[in-house]
């Protein structure tokens, strides 16, 4: 049985194959032609062996090759980068290059393959939601870039006019995509039910719920809320060593940036207006945590709540705190 690790980036795929006591490596373009070359390379070296292929969850850059390999008949698992990093630490890995990362992923796959979740293609309606949500994210980034250029105030009147017109055009596109997303979710009962469950949490609106649905996809892929938090890169990363090193905890950011971006503004709203967040906010404030640290904690709490309501299929109970106090 062979095992293969793929380190994915925007333009290329670094791969390492563990088969017949050999460890060949290669680099392929992250394009359709590159995926075909990867398949042919693998066939020559693994021959008719069955195998397991692992790659890190890197958002949109790994989606294409994951689908291609699945359709080619291979078992594929998409793994949270934080799990690979922890495995690397246990192996005392010191250096970091794309080829070393590919080898590390392959070794992780070999050691853990029996416990890994096999990747299953999302449904057509889920795929469309993900693509619409990511297109919306791209448009929002483009709008902000143009607004930044306009705010610099160093352009000729004609350039300023064109920037303003372009911003207006992007705004119209954004509104159109938002409406399309809303209509798409309304047309599919499963997506609509999950969205309605999410918006029962104070601070999460329809658009945020749609963005979370687009990236989380299947809540059954996560065995605990902490796994979902790590998937989003919202787990705290501590720096402690002996008695002398006491660095500030920071978000690991080893996960889906789109989920973190989607939760940022809702976390600010929930921090100020969601009663269930107040004990958490007050406790962290008393401990001297900075504003961004508290917002990160609220983002994690929101994701815990999202996990709970999606797993249970029950909307959020606004009397949760009162019931806790009664039964305490």
Rosetta silent file (secondary structure, phi, psi, omega in degrees, C-alpha in Angstrom):
SEQUENCE: XXXXXXXXXXXXXXXXXXXXXXXXXXXXXXXXXXXXXXXXXXXXXXXXXXXXXXXXXXXXXXXXXXXXXXXXXXXXXXXXXXXXXXXXXXXXXXXXXXXXXXXXXXXXXXXXXXXXXXXXXXXXXXXXXXXXXXXXXXXXXXXXXXXXXXXXXXXXXXXXXXXXXXXXXXXXXXXXXXXXXXXXXXXXXXXXXXXXXXXXXXXXXXXXXXXXXXXXXXXXXXXXXXXXXXXXXXXXXXXXXXXXXXXXXXXXXXXXXXXXXXXXXXXXXXXXXXXXXXXXXXXXXXXXXXXXXXXXXXXXXXXXXXXXXXXXXXXXXXXXXXXXXXXX
SCORE:     score description
SCORE:     0.000 S_00000001
   1 L     0.000  134.981  179.798    0.000    0.000    0.000 S_00000001
   2 E  -101.519  159.475  175.322    1.345    3.445   -0.898 S_00000001
   3 E  -134.037  138.235 -178.792    0.952    6.756    0.898 S_00000001
   4 E  -134.039  136.311  175.451    1.363   10.158   -0.679 S_00000001
   5 E  -111.385  139.086  178.891    1.557   13.643    0.796 S_00000001
   6 E  -124.064  121.924  172.639    0.833   16.767   -1.226 S_00000001
   7 E   -94.894  114.401 -171.418    1.911   20.227   -0.142 S_00000001
   8 E   -98.523  134.103  168.961   -0.472   22.576   -1.958 S_00000001
   9 L  -133.076  178.453 -175.497    0.199   26.156   -2.985 S_00000001
  10 L   -58.415  -42.890 -170.960   -1.477   28.453   -5.463 S_00000001
  11 L  -106.589  -17.650 -174.317    0.735   27.552   -8.425 S_00000001
  12 E  -146.008  164.937  178.004    2.304   24.182   -7.654 S_00000001
  13 E  -124.598  117.343  172.832    1.995   20.835   -5.923 S_00000001
  14 E   -95.292  124.347 -175.531    4.974   19.335   -4.085 S_00000001
  15 E  -123.529  150.866  174.885    4.426   15.605   -3.659 S_00000001
  16 E  -137.140  130.150 -177.296    6.189   12.794   -1.822 S_00000001
  17 E  -112.196  130.219  174.213    5.344    9.123   -2.330 S_00000001
  18 E  -107.594  104.002 -177.847    5.998    6.365    0.194 S_00000001
  19 E  -153.947  133.182  177.112    5.913    3.072   -1.730 S_00000001
  20 L    53.234   42.174  177.552    8.103   -0.046   -1.786 S_00000001
  21 L    61.778   20.765  174.805   10.542    1.510    0.691 S_00000001
  22 E  -115.132  161.008 -179.664   11.237    4.414   -1.672 S_00000001
  23 L  -135.078   59.860  179.585   10.467    8.097   -1.228 S_00000001
  24 L   -66.358  146.617  177.631   10.353    9.718   -4.674 S_00000001
  25 E  -125.509  160.829  178.809    9.380   13.395   -4.812 S_00000001
  26 E  -162.298  165.997  177.291    8.168   15.633   -7.622 S_00000001
  27 E  -128.249  133.318 -179.877    6.664   19.029   -8.369 S_00000001
  28 E  -130.522  152.009  174.535    3.639   19.592  -10.594 S_00000001
  29 E   -67.266  142.205  177.085    1.728   22.647  -11.735 S_00000001
  30 L   -85.993   65.538  179.480   -1.512   23.171   -9.839 S_00000001
  31 L  -138.398  172.709  178.940   -3.505   23.060  -13.078 S_00000001
  32 H   -60.013  -42.110  177.950   -5.564   20.444  -14.920 S_00000001
  33 H   -65.209  -38.145  177.932   -2.534   19.469  -17.007 S_00000001
  34 H   -64.852  -38.903  178.885   -0.439   19.278  -13.845 S_00000001
  35 H   -63.949  -39.723  178.188   -2.998   17.016  -12.166 S_00000001
  36 H   -64.333  -40.754  177.980   -2.888   14.662  -15.172 S_00000001
  37 H   -63.655  -39.461  177.184    0.897   14.572  -15.003 S_00000001
  38 H   -61.774  -44.749  179.411    0.665   13.774  -11.282 S_00000001
  39 H   -61.015  -44.719 -179.361   -1.732   10.904  -11.981 S_00000001
  40 H   -65.859  -39.404  177.886    0.556    9.458  -14.671 S_00000001
  41 H   -62.495  -42.047 -179.405    3.605    9.828  -12.390 S_00000001
  42 H   -67.711  -40.495  179.891    1.784    8.041   -9.591 S_00000001
  43 H   -60.580  -38.974 -177.934    0.626    5.194  -11.849 S_00000001
  44 H   -68.650  -33.664 -173.320    4.194    4.461  -12.919 S_00000001
  45 H   -95.762  -33.789  179.653    5.531    4.331   -9.365 S_00000001
  46 H   -95.138  -13.685  179.445    2.654    2.838   -7.381 S_00000001
  47 L    52.282 -122.147 -175.531    1.536    0.584  -10.239 S_00000001
  48 L  -100.838   13.879  179.754   -1.576   -1.330   -9.137 S_00000001
  49 L   -68.499  147.152  169.484   -1.148   -0.771   -5.419 S_00000001
  50 L   -80.735  160.636 -177.332   -3.993    0.678   -3.395 S_00000001
  51 E  -163.580 -178.793 -178.572   -3.112    3.761   -1.439 S_00000001
  52 E  -137.593  131.234 -177.904   -4.071    6.812    0.553 S_00000001
  53 E  -116.180  133.455  179.046   -3.337   10.421   -0.383 S_00000001
  54 E  -122.640  143.438  170.519   -3.287   13.304    2.099 S_00000001
  55 E  -145.499  157.169 -178.592   -3.142   17.034    1.622 S_00000001
  56 E   -77.902  151.775  174.611   -3.666   19.971    3.933 S_00000001
  57 L   -75.577  104.327 -176.198   -6.875   21.977    3.986 S_00000001
  58 L  -120.495   30.893  179.918   -5.717   25.145    2.219 S_00000001
  59 H    72.314 -139.655 -170.401   -9.019   26.594    1.065 S_00000001
  60 H   -71.812  -22.758 -173.599   -9.634   26.870   -2.638 S_00000001
  61 H   -66.998  -25.499 -178.588   -6.126   25.974   -3.880 S_00000001
  62 H   -98.944   -4.533 -174.564   -6.502   22.279   -3.082 S_00000001
  63 H   -62.949  -43.984 -175.178  -10.092   21.789   -4.226 S_00000001
  64 H   -64.161  -50.087 -178.284   -9.312   21.020   -7.854 S_00000001
  65 H   -69.013  -31.102  177.053   -6.646   18.369   -7.329 S_00000001
  66 H   -62.736  -48.130  178.499   -8.677   16.790   -4.520 S_00000001
  67 H   -63.399  -41.480 -178.595  -11.671   16.309   -6.811 S_00000001
  68 H   -61.675  -47.370 -178.806   -9.449   15.107   -9.666 S_00000001
  69 H   -67.163  -37.011  176.747   -7.734   12.433   -7.548 S_00000001
  70 H   -62.424  -45.869 -179.466  -11.054   11.319   -6.058 S_00000001
  71 H   -67.726  -23.556  177.213  -12.549   10.910   -9.533 S_00000001
  72 L   -79.621   -3.333  174.471   -9.424    8.987  -10.565 S_00000001
  73 L    99.285    9.421 -178.912  -10.328    6.412   -7.910 S_00000001
  74 L   -91.552  151.099  172.705   -7.882    7.286   -5.129 S_00000001
  75 E   -82.162  125.022 -175.801   -8.671    7.518   -1.406 S_00000001
  76 E  -127.275  139.040  172.772   -8.054   11.127   -0.380 S_00000001
  77 E  -126.286  135.705  176.895   -8.090   12.854    3.004 S_00000001
  78 E  -105.668  117.379 -167.753   -7.971   16.611    3.533 S_00000001
  79 E  -112.369  143.155  176.533   -6.281   17.280    6.868 S_00000001
  80 L   -62.877  131.613 -179.202   -6.164   20.330    9.106 S_00000001
  81 H   -56.566  -29.961 -179.309   -2.702   21.954    8.866 S_00000001
  82 H   -65.080  -33.465  177.533   -2.515   22.150   12.665 S_00000001
  83 H   -66.446  -39.589  178.243   -2.596   18.345   12.882 S_00000001
  84 H   -66.213  -40.524 -179.805    0.330   18.127   10.471 S_00000001
  85 H   -63.836  -43.897  178.964    2.262   20.709   12.478 S_00000001
  86 H   -63.426  -39.202  177.191    1.708   18.821   15.730 S_00000001
  87 H   -63.678  -41.507  178.262    2.798   15.601   14.043 S_00000001
  88 H   -61.422  -38.866  177.491    5.924   17.363   12.769 S_00000001
  89 H   -63.713  -38.433  179.524    6.702   18.497   16.297 S_00000001
  90 H   -69.631  -23.100  178.504    6.408   14.925   17.563 S_00000001
  91 L   -93.193    4.526 -179.476    8.857   13.854   14.841 S_00000001
  92 L    58.820   37.197  177.741   11.315   16.608   15.869 S_00000001
  93 L   -72.747  125.301 -176.587   11.142   18.156   12.410 S_00000001
  94 L  -105.999  -39.454 -176.762   13.314   21.288   12.405 S_00000001
  95 L   -88.624  159.158  179.539   13.578   22.354    8.768 S_00000001
  96 L  -141.129  110.140  169.628   10.730   23.594    6.620 S_00000001
  97 L  -136.446  168.459 -179.845   10.593   23.442    2.839 S_00000001
  98 H   -62.679  -37.925  179.613    7.769   22.445    0.516 S_00000001
  99 H   -68.802  -40.027  177.135    9.422   19.076   -0.163 S_00000001
 100 H   -64.956  -39.644  177.698    9.941   18.416    3.545 S_00000001
 101 H   -62.073  -40.509  178.916    6.316   19.360    4.174 S_00000001
 102 H   -63.267  -41.220  177.132    5.187   16.892    1.486 S_00000001
 103 H   -63.854  -42.396 -179.782    7.249   14.137    3.148 S_00000001
 104 H   -62.321  -41.975  178.938    5.813   15.037    6.554 S_00000001
 105 H   -64.856  -40.168  178.609    2.244   14.854    5.195 S_00000001
 106 H   -63.765  -42.676  179.117    3.004   11.474    3.603 S_00000001
 107 H   -66.364  -38.809  175.299    4.402   10.120    6.888 S_00000001
 108 H   -60.241  -44.674 -179.970    1.371   11.485    8.751 S_00000001
 109 H   -61.363  -42.377 -179.859   -0.876    9.743    6.229 S_00000001
 110 H   -64.000  -41.331 -176.034    1.009    6.468    6.665 S_00000001
 111 H   -77.992  -34.161 -171.772    0.789    6.551   10.458 S_00000001
 112 H  -110.804    6.623 -167.369   -2.796    7.810   10.830 S_00000001
 113 H   -57.981  -30.752 -178.877   -4.549    6.586    7.671 S_00000001
 114 H   -71.546  -18.842 -178.072   -6.901    4.215    9.511 S_00000001
 115 H  -104.008   -4.694 -175.552   -8.256    7.094   11.601 S_00000001
 116 L   -82.056  145.766  175.666   -8.517    9.721    8.862 S_00000001
 117 L   -77.249  128.787  178.303  -11.825   10.818    7.359 S_00000001
 118 L   -77.862  132.119 -178.165  -12.053    9.987    3.678 S_00000001
 119 L   -68.450  132.968  177.466  -12.899   13.017    1.569 S_00000001
 120 L  -120.880  133.370 -178.372  -16.324   12.904   -0.071 S_00000001
 121 L   -59.363  140.011  175.666  -17.286   15.380   -2.815 S_00000001
 122 L   -68.024  158.968  177.458  -19.755   18.056   -1.733 S_00000001
 123 L   -67.005  159.769  178.173  -23.217   18.075   -3.266 S_00000001
 124 H   -55.811  -39.451 -179.578  -23.821   20.277   -6.341 S_00000001
 125 H   -69.589  -32.906  176.269  -25.796   22.779   -4.241 S_00000001
 126 H   -69.472  -41.272  178.973  -22.981   22.902   -1.674 S_00000001
 127 H   -61.669  -42.846 -179.937  -20.394   23.422   -4.414 S_00000001
 128 H   -65.224  -40.786  178.236  -22.392   26.282   -5.903 S_00000001
 129 H   -61.872  -44.019 -179.909  -22.778   27.932   -2.496 S_00000001
 130 H   -61.805  -44.038 -178.994  -19.021   27.676   -1.869 S_00000001
 131 H   -66.858  -40.021  177.785  -18.188   29.178   -5.257 S_00000001
 132 H   -64.904  -43.097 -179.199  -20.687   32.006   -4.826 S_00000001
 133 H   -63.860  -41.456  179.821  -19.396   32.773   -1.334 S_00000001
 134 H   -70.682  -33.099  175.281  -15.771   32.862   -2.482 S_00000001
 135 H   -65.474  -40.696  176.996  -16.686   35.061   -5.433 S_00000001
 136 H   -61.724  -42.446  178.562  -18.381   37.430   -3.001 S_00000001
 137 H   -60.712  -41.765  178.371  -15.241   37.439   -0.853 S_00000001
 138 H   -63.424  -42.572  179.333  -13.129   38.327   -3.888 S_00000001
 139 H   -63.783  -40.363  179.488  -15.482   41.171   -4.819 S_00000001
 140 H   -65.179  -38.018  176.358  -15.400   42.549   -1.268 S_00000001
 141 H   -65.941  -42.047  179.770  -11.594   42.535   -1.294 S_00000001
 142 H   -62.817  -42.309  178.472  -11.571   44.249   -4.682 S_00000001
 143 H   -60.741  -43.949 -179.665  -13.976   46.928   -3.430 S_00000001
 144 H   -64.652  -38.317  177.777  -11.779   47.641   -0.409 S_00000001
 145 H   -61.450  -43.993 -179.603   -8.684   47.929   -2.607 S_00000001
 146 H   -68.356  -37.104  177.012  -10.395   50.478   -4.837 S_00000001
 147 H   -65.038  -37.730  177.394  -11.678   52.413   -1.820 S_00000001
 148 H   -63.918  -41.269  178.421   -8.137   52.543   -0.448 S_00000001
 149 H   -63.735  -42.771 -179.282   -6.865   53.920   -3.753 S_00000001
 150 H   -65.602  -38.021 -177.476   -9.618   56.544   -3.815 S_00000001
 151 H   -69.550  -18.479  179.779   -8.939   57.549   -0.201 S_00000001
 152 L   -65.173  -26.665  174.932   -5.305   58.314   -0.992 S_00000001
 153 L    67.350   16.767 -176.656   -6.528   61.510   -2.725 S_00000001
 154 L  -108.352   23.221 -176.512   -3.517   61.672   -5.042 S_00000001
 155 L  -106.517  155.653  172.168   -5.302   61.003   -8.303 S_00000001
 156 L   -66.255  153.784 -178.954   -6.330   63.235  -11.183 S_00000001
 157 H   -52.384  -39.173 -178.613  -10.082   64.057  -11.335 S_00000001
 158 H   -66.089  -38.884  178.382  -10.563   61.705  -14.271 S_00000001
 159 H   -68.127  -40.732  177.966   -8.923   58.820  -12.380 S_00000001
 160 H   -61.261  -39.464  178.861  -10.997   59.573   -9.277 S_00000001
 161 H   -63.226  -44.030 -178.889  -14.145   59.469  -11.402 S_00000001
 162 H   -66.167  -38.198  176.917  -13.191   56.099  -12.853 S_00000001
 163 H   -62.731  -44.014  178.909  -12.393   54.721   -9.408 S_00000001
 164 H   -61.487  -43.200  179.116  -15.774   55.888   -8.116 S_00000001
 165 H   -64.323  -38.724  179.648  -17.539   54.312  -11.084 S_00000001
 166 H   -67.088  -40.187  177.836  -15.639   51.073  -10.571 S_00000001
 167 H   -61.898  -43.442  178.367  -16.557   51.000   -6.876 S_00000001
 168 H   -61.385  -39.830  179.332  -20.214   51.545   -7.777 S_00000001
 169 H   -64.994  -44.550  179.686  -20.006   48.697  -10.303 S_00000001
 170 H   -64.085  -39.262  177.370  -18.439   46.341   -7.743 S_00000001
 171 H   -58.173  -43.634  179.598  -21.103   47.344   -5.191 S_00000001
 172 H   -63.474  -40.623  178.098  -23.809   46.377   -7.680 S_00000001
 173 H   -63.870  -41.229  179.717  -22.078   43.036   -8.294 S_00000001
 174 H   -61.633  -47.018  179.798  -21.812   42.399   -4.549 S_00000001
 175 H   -62.214  -37.563  179.938  -25.503   43.071   -3.990 S_00000001
 176 H   -66.727  -43.031 -179.873  -26.387   40.800   -6.904 S_00000001
 177 H   -67.026  -40.307  177.557  -24.253   37.932   -5.575 S_00000001
 178 H   -58.316  -43.916  179.570  -25.689   38.358   -2.062 S_00000001
 179 H   -64.660  -40.816  178.829  -29.197   38.069   -3.465 S_00000001
 180 H   -62.892  -41.516  177.872  -28.214   35.009   -5.511 S_00000001
 181 H   -61.377  -45.371 -179.193  -26.752   33.341   -2.406 S_00000001
 182 H   -61.977  -44.730 -179.918  -29.915   34.035   -0.424 S_00000001
 183 H   -66.079  -39.310 -179.629  -32.137   32.661   -3.183 S_00000001
 184 H   -62.232  -44.977  179.713  -29.919   29.613   -3.649 S_00000001
 185 H   -65.374  -40.391  179.829  -30.132   28.692    0.053 S_00000001
 186 H   -61.893  -27.221 -177.217  -33.895   29.241    0.096 S_00000001
 187 L   -80.346  -12.277 -176.016  -34.267   26.752   -2.770 S_00000001
 188 L  -123.133  110.230 -174.096  -32.578   23.901   -0.875 S_00000001
 189 H   -52.637  -40.210 -177.855  -34.247   22.734    2.379 S_00000001
 190 H   -64.438  -46.794  178.654  -31.049   21.321    3.918 S_00000001
 191 H   -65.520  -41.032 -178.794  -29.087   24.546    3.426 S_00000001
 192 H   -63.427  -42.015 -179.762  -32.065   26.655    4.499 S_00000001
 193 H   -63.206  -43.813 -179.711  -32.514   24.661    7.708 S_00000001
 194 H   -66.475  -39.958  177.782  -28.830   25.014    8.649 S_00000001
 195 H   -62.917  -44.382 -178.808  -28.829   28.727    7.893 S_00000001
 196 H   -65.022  -33.390  175.605  -31.938   29.270   10.006 S_00000001
 197 H   -64.568  -42.792 -178.021  -30.336   27.367   12.881 S_00000001
 198 H   -65.260  -40.914 -175.842  -27.259   29.585   12.717 S_00000001
 199 L   -73.575   -5.287  173.439  -29.150   32.864   12.690 S_00000001
 200 L   -73.183  -13.723  176.416  -30.823   31.839   15.956 S_00000001
 201 L   -86.623  122.672 -178.263  -27.467   32.787   17.537 S_00000001
 202 L   -63.637  125.349 -177.940  -27.405   36.495   18.345 S_00000001
 203 L   112.098  -19.762  179.381  -24.696   38.169   16.273 S_00000001
 204 L  -105.903  117.537  178.266  -24.899   35.819   13.291 S_00000001
 205 L   -98.224 -177.575 -176.143  -26.946   37.063   10.351 S_00000001
 206 H   -61.656  -41.475 -177.195  -27.980   35.378    7.127 S_00000001
 207 H   -67.842  -43.964  177.045  -24.878   36.396    5.184 S_00000001
 208 H   -60.753  -42.968  178.774  -22.484   35.214    7.896 S_00000001
 209 H   -60.210  -40.952  179.428  -24.399   31.937    8.129 S_00000001
 210 H   -64.214  -41.845  179.327  -24.113   31.497    4.366 S_00000001
 211 H   -65.673  -39.271  177.890  -20.353   32.105    4.439 S_00000001
 212 H   -66.814  -42.590  177.177  -19.910   29.610    7.274 S_00000001
 213 H   -59.877  -37.168 -177.414  -22.033   27.028    5.476 S_00000001
 214 H   -63.997  -34.159 -174.539  -19.913   27.514    2.357 S_00000001
 215 H  -101.214  -34.193  179.311  -16.669   26.613    4.152 S_00000001
 216 H   -72.291  -37.219  176.069  -17.722   24.243    6.943 S_00000001
 217 L    64.039  -80.096 -175.216  -19.717   22.152    4.465 S_00000001
 218 L  -124.297  110.218 -177.211  -20.438   19.031    6.553 S_00000001
 219 H   -65.542  -20.903  179.291  -20.490   19.322   10.337 S_00000001
 220 H   -67.149  -14.791  178.268  -20.306   15.512   10.569 S_00000001
 221 H   -72.577  -11.197 -175.436  -16.642   15.777    9.522 S_00000001
 222 L  -114.997  127.432 -178.028  -15.848   17.181   12.985 S_00000001
 223 L   -85.614  -13.354 -178.496  -15.926   15.047   16.121 S_00000001
 224 L  -156.214  159.665  176.357  -15.777   18.007   18.516 S_00000001
 225 H   -62.250  -29.749  178.881  -16.112   21.800   18.526 S_00000001
 226 H   -65.634  -32.796  175.808  -12.366   22.032   19.108 S_00000001
 227 H   -65.610  -39.919  177.785  -11.756   20.294   15.790 S_00000001
 228 H   -66.455  -40.801  177.919  -13.938   22.882   14.076 S_00000001
 229 H   -61.174  -43.549  178.481  -12.105   25.693   15.880 S_00000001
 230 H   -66.460  -37.698  177.558   -8.757   24.285   14.729 S_00000001
 231 H   -58.346  -35.587  179.668  -10.114   23.906   11.178 S_00000001
 232 H   -84.684   -9.219 -177.755  -10.823   27.643   11.217 S_00000001
 233 L    75.430   26.945 -178.930   -7.410   28.479   12.706 S_00000001
 234 L  -102.602    3.912  177.094   -9.020   30.027   15.790 S_00000001
 235 L   -74.729  138.228 -178.049   -7.274   27.830   18.344 S_00000001
 236 E   -69.763  143.406  177.937   -4.877   29.813   20.558 S_00000001
 237 E  -113.389  114.078 -175.175   -1.154   29.347   20.037 S_00000001
 238 E   -98.397  150.685  175.695    0.829   29.740   23.250 S_00000001
 239 E  -121.526   95.962 -179.945    4.521   30.536   23.722 S_00000001
 240 E  -135.969  135.820  176.890    5.742   29.106   27.038 S_00000001
 241 E  -153.904  117.006 -179.121    9.070   27.568   27.937 S_00000001
 242 L    60.457 -141.592 -178.782   10.380   27.063   31.472 S_00000001
 243 L  -103.851  -11.231 -172.131   10.001   30.056   33.762 S_00000001
 244 L   -97.981  -31.653 -176.566   11.433   32.741   31.516 S_00000001
 245 E   -96.344  115.855  178.498    9.447   32.565   28.271 S_00000001
 246 E  -137.956   69.761 -179.678    5.862   33.753   28.614 S_00000001
 247 E   -74.530  160.268  179.101    4.807   35.047   25.215 S_00000001
 248 E   -70.617  143.101  175.390    1.305   36.269   24.485 S_00000001
 249 E   -72.320  138.647  178.402   -1.185   33.743   23.165 S_00000001
 250 E  -133.096  162.199  175.553   -2.142   34.322   19.560 S_00000001
 251 E   -68.189  140.840 -178.746   -4.493   32.698   17.078 S_00000001
 252 L   -67.193  -34.307 -177.835   -2.772   29.882   15.212 S_00000001
 253 L    56.709   22.146  176.005   -4.320   31.057   11.890 S_00000001
 254 L   -99.159   76.602 -177.247   -3.554   27.586   10.517 S_00000001
 255 L   176.949 -158.365 -173.801   -6.912   26.989    8.908 S_00000001
 256 L   -76.429  109.506  177.839   -9.607   28.610    6.807 S_00000001
 257 H   -63.591  -29.632 -178.768   -9.081   32.361    6.681 S_00000001
 258 H   -64.508  -36.369  178.182  -12.552   32.737    5.143 S_00000001
 259 H   -68.268  -42.398  178.967  -14.196   31.411    8.313 S_00000001
 260 H   -62.888  -42.349  179.605  -12.174   33.797   10.480 S_00000001
 261 H   -63.915  -39.695 -178.635  -13.070   36.711    8.213 S_00000001
 262 H   -66.923  -28.762 -175.077  -16.755   35.766    8.299 S_00000001
 263 H   -91.701  -11.920 -171.626  -16.791   35.668   12.106 S_00000001
 264 H   -62.298  -56.407 -179.454  -14.885   38.876   12.830 S_00000001
 265 H   -65.926  -41.857  174.940  -17.725   41.440   12.627 S_00000001
 266 H   -58.868  -33.769  178.946  -20.297   39.072   14.206 S_00000001
 267 H   -66.860  -38.940  177.038  -17.861   38.587   17.099 S_00000001
 268 H   -63.027  -42.827  178.505  -17.668   42.346   17.656 S_00000001
 269 H   -65.261  -45.973 -179.401  -21.469   42.500   17.672 S_00000001
 270 H   -65.279  -36.112  179.053  -21.811   39.470   19.960 S_00000001
 271 H   -57.885  -36.349 -175.843  -19.136   40.849   22.305 S_00000001
 272 H   -93.138  -28.073 -168.452  -21.274   43.936   22.902 S_00000001
 273 H  -126.472  -11.762 -179.247  -24.835   42.635   22.643 S_00000001
 274 L   -91.662  114.142 -176.119  -25.024   38.852   23.157 S_00000001
 275 H   -56.981  -32.630 -177.221  -25.700   38.157   26.888 S_00000001
 276 H   -68.398  -18.372  179.168  -24.125   34.713   26.721 S_00000001
 277 H   -87.842  -16.881 -172.869  -20.803   36.340   25.803 S_00000001
 278 H   -61.365  -43.895  177.510  -20.740   38.798   28.693 S_00000001
 279 H   -59.993  -39.610  178.918  -19.280   36.452   31.351 S_00000001
 280 H   -64.366  -46.526 -178.941  -16.510   35.475   28.933 S_00000001
 281 H   -62.650  -45.559 -179.175  -15.761   39.089   27.997 S_00000001
 282 H   -63.845  -41.485 -179.103  -15.753   40.249   31.629 S_00000001
 283 H   -63.816  -44.652 -179.307  -13.506   37.392   32.741 S_00000001
 284 H   -70.530  -34.325  177.457  -10.937   38.026   30.019 S_00000001
 285 H   -64.044  -43.743  178.951  -11.051   41.783   30.587 S_00000001
 286 H   -63.527  -28.914  179.178  -10.319   41.295   34.303 S_00000001
 287 L   -82.435   -2.941  176.729   -7.364   39.099   33.377 S_00000001
 288 L    87.641   17.726  178.676   -5.921   41.903   31.276 S_00000001
 289 L   -70.059  145.204  179.188   -6.501   40.458   27.822 S_00000001
 290 L   -76.731  169.295 -176.172   -6.313   42.940   24.959 S_00000001
 291 H   -57.672  -46.200 -177.082   -9.267   43.780   22.713 S_00000001
 292 H   -66.650  -34.586  177.784   -8.153   41.507   19.839 S_00000001
 293 H   -64.538  -40.393  179.476   -7.591   38.582   22.212 S_00000001
 294 H   -67.524  -41.885  178.254  -11.130   38.961   23.530 S_00000001
 295 H   -61.530  -41.146  176.995  -12.576   39.179   20.024 S_00000001
 296 H   -60.504  -39.910  178.821  -10.708   35.975   19.131 S_00000001
 297 H   -66.185  -38.634  178.011  -12.199   34.251   22.171 S_00000001
 298 H   -67.063  -38.324  176.029  -15.699   35.397   21.179 S_00000001
 299 H   -59.756  -43.080  177.831  -15.112   34.067   17.644 S_00000001
 300 H   -62.738  -43.116 -179.558  -14.208   30.694   19.148 S_00000001
 301 H   -62.695  -41.888  177.306  -17.299   30.766   21.363 S_00000001
 302 H   -60.006  -40.862 -179.206  -19.517   31.558   18.381 S_00000001
 303 H   -68.170  -34.573  174.431  -18.031   28.619   16.505 S_00000001
 304 H   -61.635  -43.299  179.592  -18.689   26.369   19.513 S_00000001
 305 H   -65.602  -41.311  177.740  -22.327   27.490   19.453 S_00000001
 306 H   -59.185  -45.131  178.850  -22.546   26.916   15.693 S_00000001
 307 H   -58.922  -45.165 -177.080  -21.185   23.402   16.190 S_00000001
 308 H   -62.846  -45.947 -176.661  -23.721   22.704   18.928 S_00000001
 309 H   -73.492  -32.335  178.117  -26.810   23.818   17.062 S_00000001
 310 H   -72.357  -36.983  178.018  -25.797   22.106   13.811 S_00000001
 311 H   -68.325  -40.509 -176.233  -25.022   18.835   15.602 S_00000001
 312 H   -83.860  -25.235 -175.178  -28.232   18.892   17.631 S_00000001
 313 L    75.073   12.993 -179.228  -30.480   20.300   14.934 S_00000001
 314 L  -112.972  139.114  178.658  -32.001   22.579   17.567 S_00000001
 315 L   -65.308  160.468 -179.414  -31.974   26.411   17.447 S_00000001
 316 L   -65.056  136.624 -179.320  -30.016   28.347   20.040 S_00000001
 317 L   -94.187  110.824 -179.208  -31.828   28.754   23.362 S_00000001
 318 L   -65.075  -15.834  178.609  -31.618   32.411   24.521 S_00000001
 319 L   -94.983   18.705 -176.686  -32.434   31.237   28.075 S_00000001
 320 H   -55.006  -46.320 -177.322  -29.332   29.012   28.155 S_00000001
 321 H   -65.324  -41.221 -179.200  -27.646   30.977   30.959 S_00000001
 322 H   -63.784  -40.700  179.816  -30.770   31.039   33.139 S_00000001
 323 H   -67.044  -37.274  177.134  -31.215   27.272   32.810 S_00000001
 324 H   -60.902  -41.655 -178.233  -27.570   26.713   33.669 S_00000001
 325 H   -65.911  -36.829 -178.075  -28.017   28.783   36.841 S_00000001
 326 H   -66.525  -42.873 -175.128  -31.133   26.824   37.849 S_00000001
 327 H   -91.244    0.042 -179.053  -29.498   23.417   37.490 S_00000001
 328 L   -70.643    0.000    0.000  -26.103   24.460   38.889 S_00000001
